[in-house]
């Protein structure tokens, strides 16, 4: 059974391709390689024994996307990851984010409509909730005004999908990720930010390996037990497995509504200092940390209520914080050993 994974050489995409192949799906990847490398498909091949087919083009290109779907009208389901994802950059370059994240989604959905492809899993984010009033956050929490153009593209994308589902021609599952971290146990694939990382865990591992001098902790005056901000960190492999469950649910007609939304988190909130302490414990290293002011646009705390996903999908995140951080550290060390990087 053929599944299209857009953005399949990216961080979450590549881990999802591995899990799909492990379950016997045939995977075709489309990626423009804006934030990843073509070598990732070879790494996936090393892990699973099968190198996925990779087509390199920009899904914002209408003609190329339409041509792709003509050639692959037998695709049974799509997992749409391809998108820009840097919150800060989206504030500096909003049009880049709206054009890319919405344009590619529209072209993909047009391809589905034109070729009778019915199933799409969408890569959404807990950012759609903004600073929720109640913790933990369940799927019924109100969608507040987005804090960034990136967040707004996720909100608008869910609306575009919902409106298209209302035509009766397709079905969708939106997965709202909390904070994915960690890497594959082999150390062959993981998160490779281009330039200076903006996310916490890549910054920690790059500081530990000597690429960055110091890790700054953004804010110690939040209304949390240790004063630093709280997030629900989830291992990327746990997250990837949920996509396979979602694809199976769609293809095997187990959906209860034509558009379903699920939170993907562990239900545990950890502070920035918790993550740093976990890293120091698993690595045996002491990080050079400095507490600085809050980062603009950050929320104080967010963690998921994963009950609905656990029950409906029969899926549960299994890996704990130490395992997440240890796998990220293994990936960073393997990466710096390899001659090609
Ligand atoms: C953000 C987005 C999320 C997006 C994710 C991936 C929001 C609310 N969240 O998550 O939707 O999917 O990026 O790009 O927009 N921190 C430090 N020092 C650092 C880096 C981070 O203290 O050097 C702190 C942050 O202030 C935050 C926590 O670590 O409290 C996690 O930050 P980060 O990894 O950047 O993720 P989010 O901002 O939560």
mmCIF file of C-alpha atoms and ligand atoms in Angstrom:
data_model
loop_
_atom_site.group_PDB
_atom_site.id
_atom_site.type_symbol
_atom_site.label_atom_id
_atom_site.label_comp_id
_atom_site.label_asym_id
_atom_site.label_seq_id
_atom_site.Cartn_x
_atom_site.Cartn_y
_atom_site.Cartn_z
ATOM 1 C CA UNK A 1 0.000 0.000 0.000
ATOM 2 C CA UNK A 2 1.532 3.278 -1.173
ATOM 3 C CA UNK A 3 1.763 6.267 1.178
ATOM 4 C CA UNK A 4 3.034 9.708 0.181
ATOM 5 C CA UNK A 5 5.050 11.451 2.878
ATOM 6 C CA UNK A 6 5.668 15.115 2.074
ATOM 7 C CA UNK A 7 8.629 16.516 3.969
ATOM 8 C CA UNK A 8 9.779 12.940 4.468
ATOM 9 C CA UNK A 9 13.476 13.816 4.742
ATOM 10 C CA UNK A 10 12.789 16.251 7.594
ATOM 11 C CA UNK A 11 12.984 15.596 11.307
ATOM 12 C CA UNK A 12 9.574 14.093 12.093
ATOM 13 C CA UNK A 13 9.002 12.983 8.502
ATOM 14 C CA UNK A 14 12.098 10.772 8.368
ATOM 15 C CA UNK A 15 11.226 8.994 11.618
ATOM 16 C CA UNK A 16 7.704 8.445 10.321
ATOM 17 C CA UNK A 17 8.963 6.945 7.043
ATOM 18 C CA UNK A 18 10.965 4.433 9.103
ATOM 19 C CA UNK A 19 7.904 3.415 11.131
ATOM 20 C CA UNK A 20 5.710 3.145 8.005
ATOM 21 C CA UNK A 21 8.259 0.946 6.270
ATOM 22 C CA UNK A 22 8.623 -1.187 9.393
ATOM 23 C CA UNK A 23 4.891 -1.847 9.131
ATOM 24 C CA UNK A 24 5.179 -2.843 5.465
ATOM 25 C CA UNK A 25 3.919 0.323 3.752
ATOM 26 C CA UNK A 26 5.490 1.413 0.477
ATOM 27 C CA UNK A 27 6.599 5.005 0.961
ATOM 28 C CA UNK A 28 7.197 7.710 -1.567
ATOM 29 C CA UNK A 29 8.758 10.916 -0.281
ATOM 30 C CA UNK A 30 8.410 14.368 -1.791
ATOM 31 C CA UNK A 31 10.732 16.994 -0.363
ATOM 32 C CA UNK A 32 12.175 20.279 -1.622
ATOM 33 C CA UNK A 33 15.168 19.824 0.743
ATOM 34 C CA UNK A 34 14.763 23.373 2.112
ATOM 35 C CA UNK A 35 15.805 22.210 5.568
ATOM 36 C CA UNK A 36 17.116 18.672 5.039
ATOM 37 C CA UNK A 37 19.389 16.619 2.799
ATOM 38 C CA UNK A 38 18.821 13.965 0.135
ATOM 39 C CA UNK A 39 21.203 11.695 2.101
ATOM 40 C CA UNK A 40 18.419 11.112 4.651
ATOM 41 C CA UNK A 41 16.695 8.637 2.331
ATOM 42 C CA UNK A 42 19.905 6.559 2.310
ATOM 43 C CA UNK A 43 20.027 6.676 6.120
ATOM 44 C CA UNK A 44 16.418 5.487 6.247
ATOM 45 C CA UNK A 45 17.438 2.691 3.879
ATOM 46 C CA UNK A 46 20.220 1.685 6.288
ATOM 47 C CA UNK A 47 17.730 1.456 9.153
ATOM 48 C CA UNK A 48 14.898 -0.358 7.398
ATOM 49 C CA UNK A 49 16.623 -2.105 4.501
ATOM 50 C CA UNK A 50 14.546 -0.137 1.986
ATOM 51 C CA UNK A 51 15.519 3.237 0.617
ATOM 52 C CA UNK A 52 12.290 5.166 0.048
ATOM 53 C CA UNK A 53 11.708 6.727 -3.363
ATOM 54 C CA UNK A 54 12.492 10.428 -3.134
ATOM 55 C CA UNK A 55 11.185 13.049 -5.554
ATOM 56 C CA UNK A 56 12.754 16.458 -5.065
ATOM 57 C CA UNK A 57 10.480 19.383 -5.908
ATOM 58 C CA UNK A 58 8.559 22.201 -4.270
ATOM 59 C CA UNK A 59 4.902 21.404 -3.588
ATOM 60 C CA UNK A 60 4.161 25.103 -4.052
ATOM 61 C CA UNK A 61 4.746 24.439 -7.747
ATOM 62 C CA UNK A 62 1.234 23.690 -8.956
ATOM 63 C CA UNK A 63 2.192 22.067 -12.226
ATOM 64 C CA UNK A 64 4.837 19.804 -10.742
ATOM 65 C CA UNK A 65 2.466 18.782 -7.951
ATOM 66 C CA UNK A 66 -0.364 18.048 -10.404
ATOM 67 C CA UNK A 67 2.042 16.026 -12.561
ATOM 68 C CA UNK A 68 3.208 14.067 -9.506
ATOM 69 C CA UNK A 69 -0.351 13.102 -8.614
ATOM 70 C CA UNK A 70 -1.089 12.040 -12.189
ATOM 71 C CA UNK A 71 1.842 9.641 -11.960
ATOM 72 C CA UNK A 72 0.943 8.473 -8.448
ATOM 73 C CA UNK A 73 -2.858 8.416 -8.398
ATOM 74 C CA UNK A 74 -2.662 5.035 -6.675
ATOM 75 C CA UNK A 75 -1.453 6.647 -3.426
ATOM 76 C CA UNK A 76 -3.750 5.443 -0.641
ATOM 77 C CA UNK A 77 -2.892 8.049 1.941
ATOM 78 C CA UNK A 78 -0.812 11.160 2.478
ATOM 79 C CA UNK A 79 1.051 12.421 5.506
ATOM 80 C CA UNK A 80 1.710 16.090 4.967
ATOM 81 C CA UNK A 81 4.726 17.339 6.935
ATOM 82 C CA UNK A 82 6.254 19.680 4.362
ATOM 83 C CA UNK A 83 6.264 23.150 5.933
ATOM 84 C CA UNK A 84 8.500 25.824 7.386
ATOM 85 C CA UNK A 85 8.548 25.606 11.181
ATOM 86 C CA UNK A 86 10.676 28.307 12.784
ATOM 87 C CA UNK A 87 8.496 30.495 14.966
ATOM 88 C CA UNK A 88 10.949 33.428 15.116
ATOM 89 C CA UNK A 89 11.634 33.428 11.380
ATOM 90 C CA UNK A 90 7.896 33.449 10.688
ATOM 91 C CA UNK A 91 7.634 36.781 12.508
ATOM 92 C CA UNK A 92 10.427 38.236 10.337
ATOM 93 C CA UNK A 93 9.147 36.727 7.062
ATOM 94 C CA UNK A 94 5.401 36.094 7.389
ATOM 95 C CA UNK A 95 4.727 35.931 3.646
ATOM 96 C CA UNK A 96 7.316 33.182 3.237
ATOM 97 C CA UNK A 97 5.364 31.167 5.811
ATOM 98 C CA UNK A 98 1.885 31.849 4.438
ATOM 99 C CA UNK A 99 2.973 31.236 0.833
ATOM 100 C CA UNK A 100 4.810 28.013 1.568
ATOM 101 C CA UNK A 101 2.753 26.381 4.309
ATOM 102 C CA UNK A 102 -0.655 27.217 2.827
ATOM 103 C CA UNK A 103 0.290 27.051 -0.880
ATOM 104 C CA UNK A 104 1.740 23.560 -0.601
ATOM 105 C CA UNK A 105 -1.244 22.281 1.387
ATOM 106 C CA UNK A 106 -3.698 23.645 -1.186
ATOM 107 C CA UNK A 107 -1.776 22.048 -4.063
ATOM 108 C CA UNK A 108 -1.616 18.706 -2.271
ATOM 109 C CA UNK A 109 -5.341 18.774 -1.518
ATOM 110 C CA UNK A 110 -6.114 19.753 -5.116
ATOM 111 C CA UNK A 111 -4.103 16.741 -6.251
ATOM 112 C CA UNK A 112 -6.172 14.576 -3.906
ATOM 113 C CA UNK A 113 -9.472 15.956 -5.200
ATOM 114 C CA UNK A 114 -8.437 15.545 -8.851
ATOM 115 C CA UNK A 115 -7.284 11.965 -8.362
ATOM 116 C CA UNK A 116 -9.786 10.634 -5.861
ATOM 117 C CA UNK A 117 -7.242 10.233 -3.062
ATOM 118 C CA UNK A 118 -9.227 10.340 0.149
ATOM 119 C CA UNK A 119 -6.934 10.267 3.166
ATOM 120 C CA UNK A 120 -4.625 12.931 4.566
ATOM 121 C CA UNK A 121 -2.885 13.128 7.929
ATOM 122 C CA UNK A 122 -1.878 16.689 8.748
ATOM 123 C CA UNK A 123 1.058 17.792 10.845
ATOM 124 C CA UNK A 124 -0.442 20.309 13.274
ATOM 125 C CA UNK A 125 0.830 21.752 16.533
ATOM 126 C CA UNK A 126 -0.144 22.534 20.103
ATOM 127 C CA UNK A 127 0.665 26.111 19.145
ATOM 128 C CA UNK A 128 -2.955 26.314 17.893
ATOM 129 C CA UNK A 129 -4.061 26.515 21.558
ATOM 130 C CA UNK A 130 -1.848 29.508 22.430
ATOM 131 C CA UNK A 131 -1.572 29.937 26.224
ATOM 132 C CA UNK A 132 -4.489 27.717 27.208
ATOM 133 C CA UNK A 133 -6.397 28.648 30.360
ATOM 134 C CA UNK A 134 -6.531 25.127 31.724
ATOM 135 C CA UNK A 135 -3.890 22.418 32.039
ATOM 136 C CA UNK A 136 -3.681 19.770 30.760
ATOM 137 C CA UNK A 137 -4.918 20.865 27.333
ATOM 138 C CA UNK A 138 -7.503 18.658 25.685
ATOM 139 C CA UNK A 139 -8.609 18.757 22.058
ATOM 140 C CA UNK A 140 -11.735 20.719 22.984
ATOM 141 C CA UNK A 141 -9.721 23.655 24.398
ATOM 142 C CA UNK A 142 -10.482 26.890 22.553
ATOM 143 C CA UNK A 143 -8.282 27.904 19.636
ATOM 144 C CA UNK A 144 -6.893 31.304 20.614
ATOM 145 C CA UNK A 145 -5.410 33.923 18.347
ATOM 146 C CA UNK A 146 -2.102 32.578 17.067
ATOM 147 C CA UNK A 147 1.060 34.007 18.646
ATOM 148 C CA UNK A 148 3.050 33.882 15.390
ATOM 149 C CA UNK A 149 2.518 33.629 11.620
ATOM 150 C CA UNK A 150 3.819 30.044 11.891
ATOM 151 C CA UNK A 151 1.110 29.232 14.438
ATOM 152 C CA UNK A 152 -1.448 30.979 12.275
ATOM 153 C CA UNK A 153 -0.520 28.796 9.284
ATOM 154 C CA UNK A 154 -1.329 25.737 11.426
ATOM 155 C CA UNK A 155 -4.698 27.200 12.453
ATOM 156 C CA UNK A 156 -5.587 28.227 8.878
ATOM 157 C CA UNK A 157 -4.408 24.862 7.525
ATOM 158 C CA UNK A 158 -6.785 23.052 9.879
ATOM 159 C CA UNK A 159 -9.607 25.316 8.610
ATOM 160 C CA UNK A 160 -8.711 24.680 4.956
ATOM 161 C CA UNK A 161 -8.752 20.952 5.643
ATOM 162 C CA UNK A 162 -12.008 21.083 7.586
ATOM 163 C CA UNK A 163 -13.746 23.062 4.800
ATOM 164 C CA UNK A 164 -12.465 20.633 2.160
ATOM 165 C CA UNK A 165 -13.551 17.628 4.226
ATOM 166 C CA UNK A 166 -17.037 19.203 4.272
ATOM 167 C CA UNK A 167 -17.282 18.625 0.517
ATOM 168 C CA UNK A 168 -17.477 14.921 1.363
ATOM 169 C CA UNK A 169 -14.595 14.082 -0.960
ATOM 170 C CA UNK A 170 -11.887 13.386 1.573
ATOM 171 C CA UNK A 171 -11.099 12.636 5.192
ATOM 172 C CA UNK A 172 -8.405 13.942 7.453
ATOM 173 C CA UNK A 173 -6.729 13.494 10.804
ATOM 174 C CA UNK A 174 -4.851 16.476 12.248
ATOM 175 C CA UNK A 175 -2.205 15.559 14.801
ATOM 176 C CA UNK A 176 -1.348 18.350 17.209
ATOM 177 C CA UNK A 177 2.217 17.795 18.370
ATOM 178 C CA UNK A 178 3.516 19.084 21.659
ATOM 179 C CA UNK A 179 7.347 19.365 21.769
ATOM 180 C CA UNK A 180 9.037 16.598 19.750
ATOM 181 C CA UNK A 181 12.645 15.894 20.759
ATOM 182 C CA UNK A 182 15.102 12.993 20.617
ATOM 183 C CA UNK A 183 16.295 10.891 17.721
ATOM 184 C CA UNK A 184 16.262 7.391 16.293
ATOM 185 C CA UNK A 185 18.016 4.808 18.476
ATOM 186 C CA UNK A 186 20.514 4.062 15.689
ATOM 187 C CA UNK A 187 21.811 7.633 15.788
ATOM 188 C CA UNK A 188 21.406 7.729 11.976
ATOM 189 C CA UNK A 189 18.523 10.203 11.773
ATOM 190 C CA UNK A 190 17.576 13.074 14.055
ATOM 191 C CA UNK A 191 17.026 16.806 14.149
ATOM 192 C CA UNK A 192 19.575 18.802 12.204
ATOM 193 C CA UNK A 193 18.779 22.497 12.407
ATOM 194 C CA UNK A 194 20.495 24.646 9.810
ATOM 195 C CA UNK A 195 22.444 27.450 11.508
ATOM 196 C CA UNK A 196 21.989 28.329 15.165
ATOM 197 C CA UNK A 197 19.252 26.153 16.688
ATOM 198 C CA UNK A 198 16.266 27.934 18.167
ATOM 199 C CA UNK A 199 14.854 24.882 19.941
ATOM 200 C CA UNK A 200 15.993 23.845 23.391
ATOM 201 C CA UNK A 201 17.324 20.309 22.934
ATOM 202 C CA UNK A 202 19.444 20.885 19.799
ATOM 203 C CA UNK A 203 20.878 23.917 21.574
ATOM 204 C CA UNK A 204 21.746 21.798 24.608
ATOM 205 C CA UNK A 205 23.438 19.044 22.578
ATOM 206 C CA UNK A 206 25.342 21.534 20.394
ATOM 207 C CA UNK A 207 26.568 23.310 23.545
ATOM 208 C CA UNK A 208 27.673 19.999 25.047
ATOM 209 C CA UNK A 209 29.560 19.002 21.886
ATOM 210 C CA UNK A 210 31.355 22.367 21.871
ATOM 211 C CA UNK A 211 29.636 24.094 18.945
ATOM 212 C CA UNK A 212 27.969 26.692 21.210
ATOM 213 C CA UNK A 213 29.518 28.366 24.166
ATOM 214 C CA UNK A 214 26.593 28.593 26.500
ATOM 215 C CA UNK A 215 22.965 27.629 26.817
ATOM 216 C CA UNK A 216 20.671 30.485 27.777
ATOM 217 C CA UNK A 217 17.613 29.703 29.875
ATOM 218 C CA UNK A 218 14.889 32.073 28.718
ATOM 219 C CA UNK A 219 13.151 33.328 31.862
ATOM 220 C CA UNK A 220 13.188 32.219 35.486
ATOM 221 C CA UNK A 221 10.239 34.294 36.687
ATOM 222 C CA UNK A 222 7.398 32.201 35.299
ATOM 223 C CA UNK A 223 4.653 31.037 37.620
ATOM 224 C CA UNK A 224 6.007 27.459 37.705
ATOM 225 C CA UNK A 225 7.714 25.453 40.478
ATOM 226 C CA UNK A 226 11.280 26.377 39.421
ATOM 227 C CA UNK A 227 10.375 29.574 37.561
ATOM 228 C CA UNK A 228 11.273 28.241 34.083
ATOM 229 C CA UNK A 229 8.741 27.502 31.331
ATOM 230 C CA UNK A 230 7.044 24.123 31.084
ATOM 231 C CA UNK A 231 6.468 22.018 27.945
ATOM 232 C CA UNK A 232 5.299 18.502 27.137
ATOM 233 C CA UNK A 233 8.329 16.900 25.460
ATOM 234 C CA UNK A 234 7.600 13.787 23.402
ATOM 235 C CA UNK A 235 10.054 11.365 21.786
ATOM 236 C CA UNK A 236 10.012 11.718 18.004
ATOM 237 C CA UNK A 237 9.757 7.919 17.551
ATOM 238 C CA UNK A 238 6.619 7.816 19.753
ATOM 239 C CA UNK A 239 5.255 10.656 17.649
ATOM 240 C CA UNK A 240 6.144 8.863 14.399
ATOM 241 C CA UNK A 241 4.326 5.714 15.518
ATOM 242 C CA UNK A 242 1.126 7.728 16.039
ATOM 243 C CA UNK A 243 1.178 8.633 12.335
ATOM 244 C CA UNK A 244 1.168 4.977 11.357
ATOM 245 C CA UNK A 245 -1.811 4.411 13.657
ATOM 246 C CA UNK A 246 -3.587 7.413 12.088
ATOM 247 C CA UNK A 247 -2.970 6.153 8.528
ATOM 248 C CA UNK A 248 -4.230 2.708 9.485
ATOM 249 C CA UNK A 249 -7.313 4.255 11.117
ATOM 250 C CA UNK A 250 -8.164 6.158 7.932
ATOM 251 C CA UNK A 251 -7.471 3.409 5.436
ATOM 252 C CA UNK A 252 -9.280 0.774 7.463
ATOM 253 C CA UNK A 253 -12.270 3.060 7.973
ATOM 254 C CA UNK A 254 -12.109 3.270 11.752
ATOM 255 C CA UNK A 255 -12.665 7.030 11.873
ATOM 256 C CA UNK A 256 -15.677 8.303 13.801
ATOM 257 C CA UNK A 257 -15.750 11.668 12.018
ATOM 258 C CA UNK A 258 -14.431 12.712 8.635
ATOM 259 C CA UNK A 259 -12.122 15.223 10.326
ATOM 260 C CA UNK A 260 -10.528 14.157 13.576
ATOM 261 C CA UNK A 261 -8.039 15.969 15.769
ATOM 262 C CA UNK A 262 -5.674 14.368 18.276
ATOM 263 C CA UNK A 263 -3.148 15.704 20.760
ATOM 264 C CA UNK A 264 0.217 13.985 20.639
ATOM 265 C CA UNK A 265 1.930 14.492 23.968
ATOM 266 C CA UNK A 266 2.880 12.485 27.029
ATOM 267 C CA UNK A 267 0.729 14.385 29.509
ATOM 268 C CA UNK A 268 3.838 15.297 31.547
ATOM 269 C CA UNK A 269 5.094 18.842 31.796
ATOM 270 C CA UNK A 270 8.830 19.463 32.282
ATOM 271 C CA UNK A 271 10.581 22.768 32.874
ATOM 272 C CA UNK A 272 13.628 24.013 30.990
ATOM 273 C CA UNK A 273 15.749 23.209 34.062
ATOM 274 C CA UNK A 274 14.272 19.684 34.222
ATOM 275 C CA UNK A 275 15.492 19.107 30.655
ATOM 276 C CA UNK A 276 18.940 20.510 31.431
ATOM 277 C CA UNK A 277 19.182 18.364 34.591
ATOM 278 C CA UNK A 278 18.117 15.282 32.643
ATOM 279 C CA UNK A 279 20.804 16.000 30.039
ATOM 280 C CA UNK A 280 23.497 16.429 32.686
ATOM 281 C CA UNK A 281 22.424 13.175 34.309
ATOM 282 C CA UNK A 282 22.424 11.037 31.158
ATOM 283 C CA UNK A 283 25.568 12.555 29.648
ATOM 284 C CA UNK A 284 27.590 12.976 32.832
ATOM 285 C CA UNK A 285 28.509 16.465 31.583
ATOM 286 C CA UNK A 286 28.007 19.856 33.176
ATOM 287 C CA UNK A 287 26.467 22.429 30.851
ATOM 288 C CA UNK A 288 27.469 26.060 30.763
ATOM 289 C CA UNK A 289 24.065 27.674 31.492
ATOM 290 C CA UNK A 290 22.990 31.234 31.996
ATOM 291 C CA UNK A 291 19.595 32.471 33.074
ATOM 292 C CA UNK A 292 18.517 35.374 30.888
ATOM 293 C CA UNK A 293 15.248 37.228 30.242
ATOM 294 C CA UNK A 294 12.139 35.666 28.721
ATOM 295 C CA UNK A 295 12.069 34.989 24.974
ATOM 296 C CA UNK A 296 9.474 37.073 23.136
ATOM 297 C CA UNK A 297 6.390 35.092 22.184
ATOM 298 C CA UNK A 298 7.005 32.218 24.622
ATOM 299 C CA UNK A 299 4.133 30.909 26.668
ATOM 300 C CA UNK A 300 4.493 29.984 30.333
ATOM 301 C CA UNK A 301 3.328 26.410 30.286
ATOM 302 C CA UNK A 302 1.615 23.833 28.161
ATOM 303 C CA UNK A 303 1.127 20.113 28.465
ATOM 304 C CA UNK A 304 -1.309 17.740 26.841
ATOM 305 C CA UNK A 305 -4.237 15.756 28.003
ATOM 306 C CA UNK A 306 -3.484 12.675 25.873
ATOM 307 C CA UNK A 307 -6.500 10.643 27.111
ATOM 308 C CA UNK A 308 -8.482 10.943 23.880
ATOM 309 C CA UNK A 309 -5.504 9.864 21.723
ATOM 310 C CA UNK A 310 -4.643 7.048 24.111
ATOM 311 C CA UNK A 311 -8.189 5.722 24.051
ATOM 312 C CA UNK A 312 -9.233 6.341 20.458
ATOM 313 C CA UNK A 313 -5.949 5.599 18.724
ATOM 314 C CA UNK A 314 -4.827 2.897 21.138
ATOM 315 C CA UNK A 315 -1.502 4.744 21.141
ATOM 316 C CA UNK A 316 0.581 5.993 24.041
ATOM 317 C CA UNK A 317 3.937 7.750 24.232
ATOM 318 C CA UNK A 318 6.318 5.301 25.915
ATOM 319 C CA UNK A 319 9.712 6.955 26.259
ATOM 320 C CA UNK A 320 10.572 9.093 29.276
ATOM 321 C CA UNK A 321 12.514 12.350 29.401
ATOM 322 C CA UNK A 322 15.895 10.723 30.110
ATOM 323 C CA UNK A 323 15.465 8.399 27.106
ATOM 324 C CA UNK A 324 14.507 11.323 24.889
ATOM 325 C CA UNK A 325 17.490 13.398 25.917
ATOM 326 C CA UNK A 326 19.913 10.435 25.758
ATOM 327 C CA UNK A 327 18.848 9.646 22.184
ATOM 328 C CA UNK A 328 19.308 13.297 21.159
ATOM 329 C CA UNK A 329 22.792 13.221 22.665
ATOM 330 C CA UNK A 330 23.682 9.981 20.854
ATOM 331 C CA UNK A 331 22.527 11.531 17.562
ATOM 332 C CA UNK A 332 24.608 14.679 18.111
ATOM 333 C CA UNK A 333 27.727 12.621 18.863
ATOM 334 C CA UNK A 334 27.238 10.308 15.856
ATOM 335 C CA UNK A 335 26.614 13.301 13.606
ATOM 336 C CA UNK A 336 29.874 15.009 14.496
ATOM 337 C CA UNK A 337 31.806 11.751 13.951
ATOM 338 C CA UNK A 338 30.587 11.384 10.381
ATOM 339 C CA UNK A 339 32.845 12.840 7.685
ATOM 340 C CA UNK A 340 29.971 14.052 5.482
ATOM 341 C CA UNK A 341 28.623 16.495 8.112
HETATM 342 C C1 LIG B 1 7.963 26.080 19.356
HETATM 343 C C2 LIG B 1 6.524 26.196 18.927
HETATM 344 C C3 LIG B 1 6.014 24.892 18.394
HETATM 345 C C4 LIG B 1 6.932 24.413 17.296
HETATM 346 C C5 LIG B 1 8.316 24.253 17.865
HETATM 347 C C6 LIG B 1 9.255 23.761 16.780
HETATM 348 C C7 LIG B 1 5.073 27.769 20.076
HETATM 349 C C8 LIG B 1 4.286 28.047 21.319
HETATM 350 N N1 LIG B 1 5.701 26.598 20.047
HETATM 351 O O1 LIG B 1 7.981 25.342 20.564
HETATM 352 O O2 LIG B 1 4.719 25.022 17.880
HETATM 353 O O3 LIG B 1 6.450 23.200 16.793
HETATM 354 O O4 LIG B 1 8.769 25.511 18.368
HETATM 355 O O5 LIG B 1 9.945 24.741 16.139
HETATM 356 O O6 LIG B 1 5.112 28.549 19.182
HETATM 357 N N2 LIG B 1 14.493 27.584 25.569
HETATM 358 C C9 LIG B 1 15.555 28.072 26.340
HETATM 359 N N3 LIG B 1 16.771 28.256 25.721
HETATM 360 C C10 LIG B 1 16.973 27.979 24.395
HETATM 361 C C11 LIG B 1 15.882 27.480 23.629
HETATM 362 C C12 LIG B 1 14.651 27.295 24.252
HETATM 363 O O7 LIG B 1 15.409 28.345 27.518
HETATM 364 O O8 LIG B 1 18.087 28.188 23.903
HETATM 365 C C13 LIG B 1 13.197 27.366 26.230
HETATM 366 C C14 LIG B 1 12.057 28.131 25.588
HETATM 367 O O9 LIG B 1 11.981 29.436 26.122
HETATM 368 C C15 LIG B 1 10.869 27.234 25.930
HETATM 369 C C16 LIG B 1 11.463 25.826 25.940
HETATM 370 O O10 LIG B 1 12.860 26.004 26.091
HETATM 371 O O11 LIG B 1 10.412 27.534 27.213
HETATM 372 C C17 LIG B 1 11.191 25.066 24.667
HETATM 373 O O12 LIG B 1 11.549 25.886 23.570
HETATM 374 P P1 LIG B 1 11.611 25.346 22.064
HETATM 375 O O13 LIG B 1 12.349 24.067 22.010
HETATM 376 O O14 LIG B 1 12.092 26.475 21.211
HETATM 377 O O15 LIG B 1 10.108 24.980 21.708
HETATM 378 P P2 LIG B 1 8.765 25.857 21.838
HETATM 379 O O16 LIG B 1 9.047 27.305 21.733
HETATM 380 O O17 LIG B 1 8.031 25.372 23.029
#
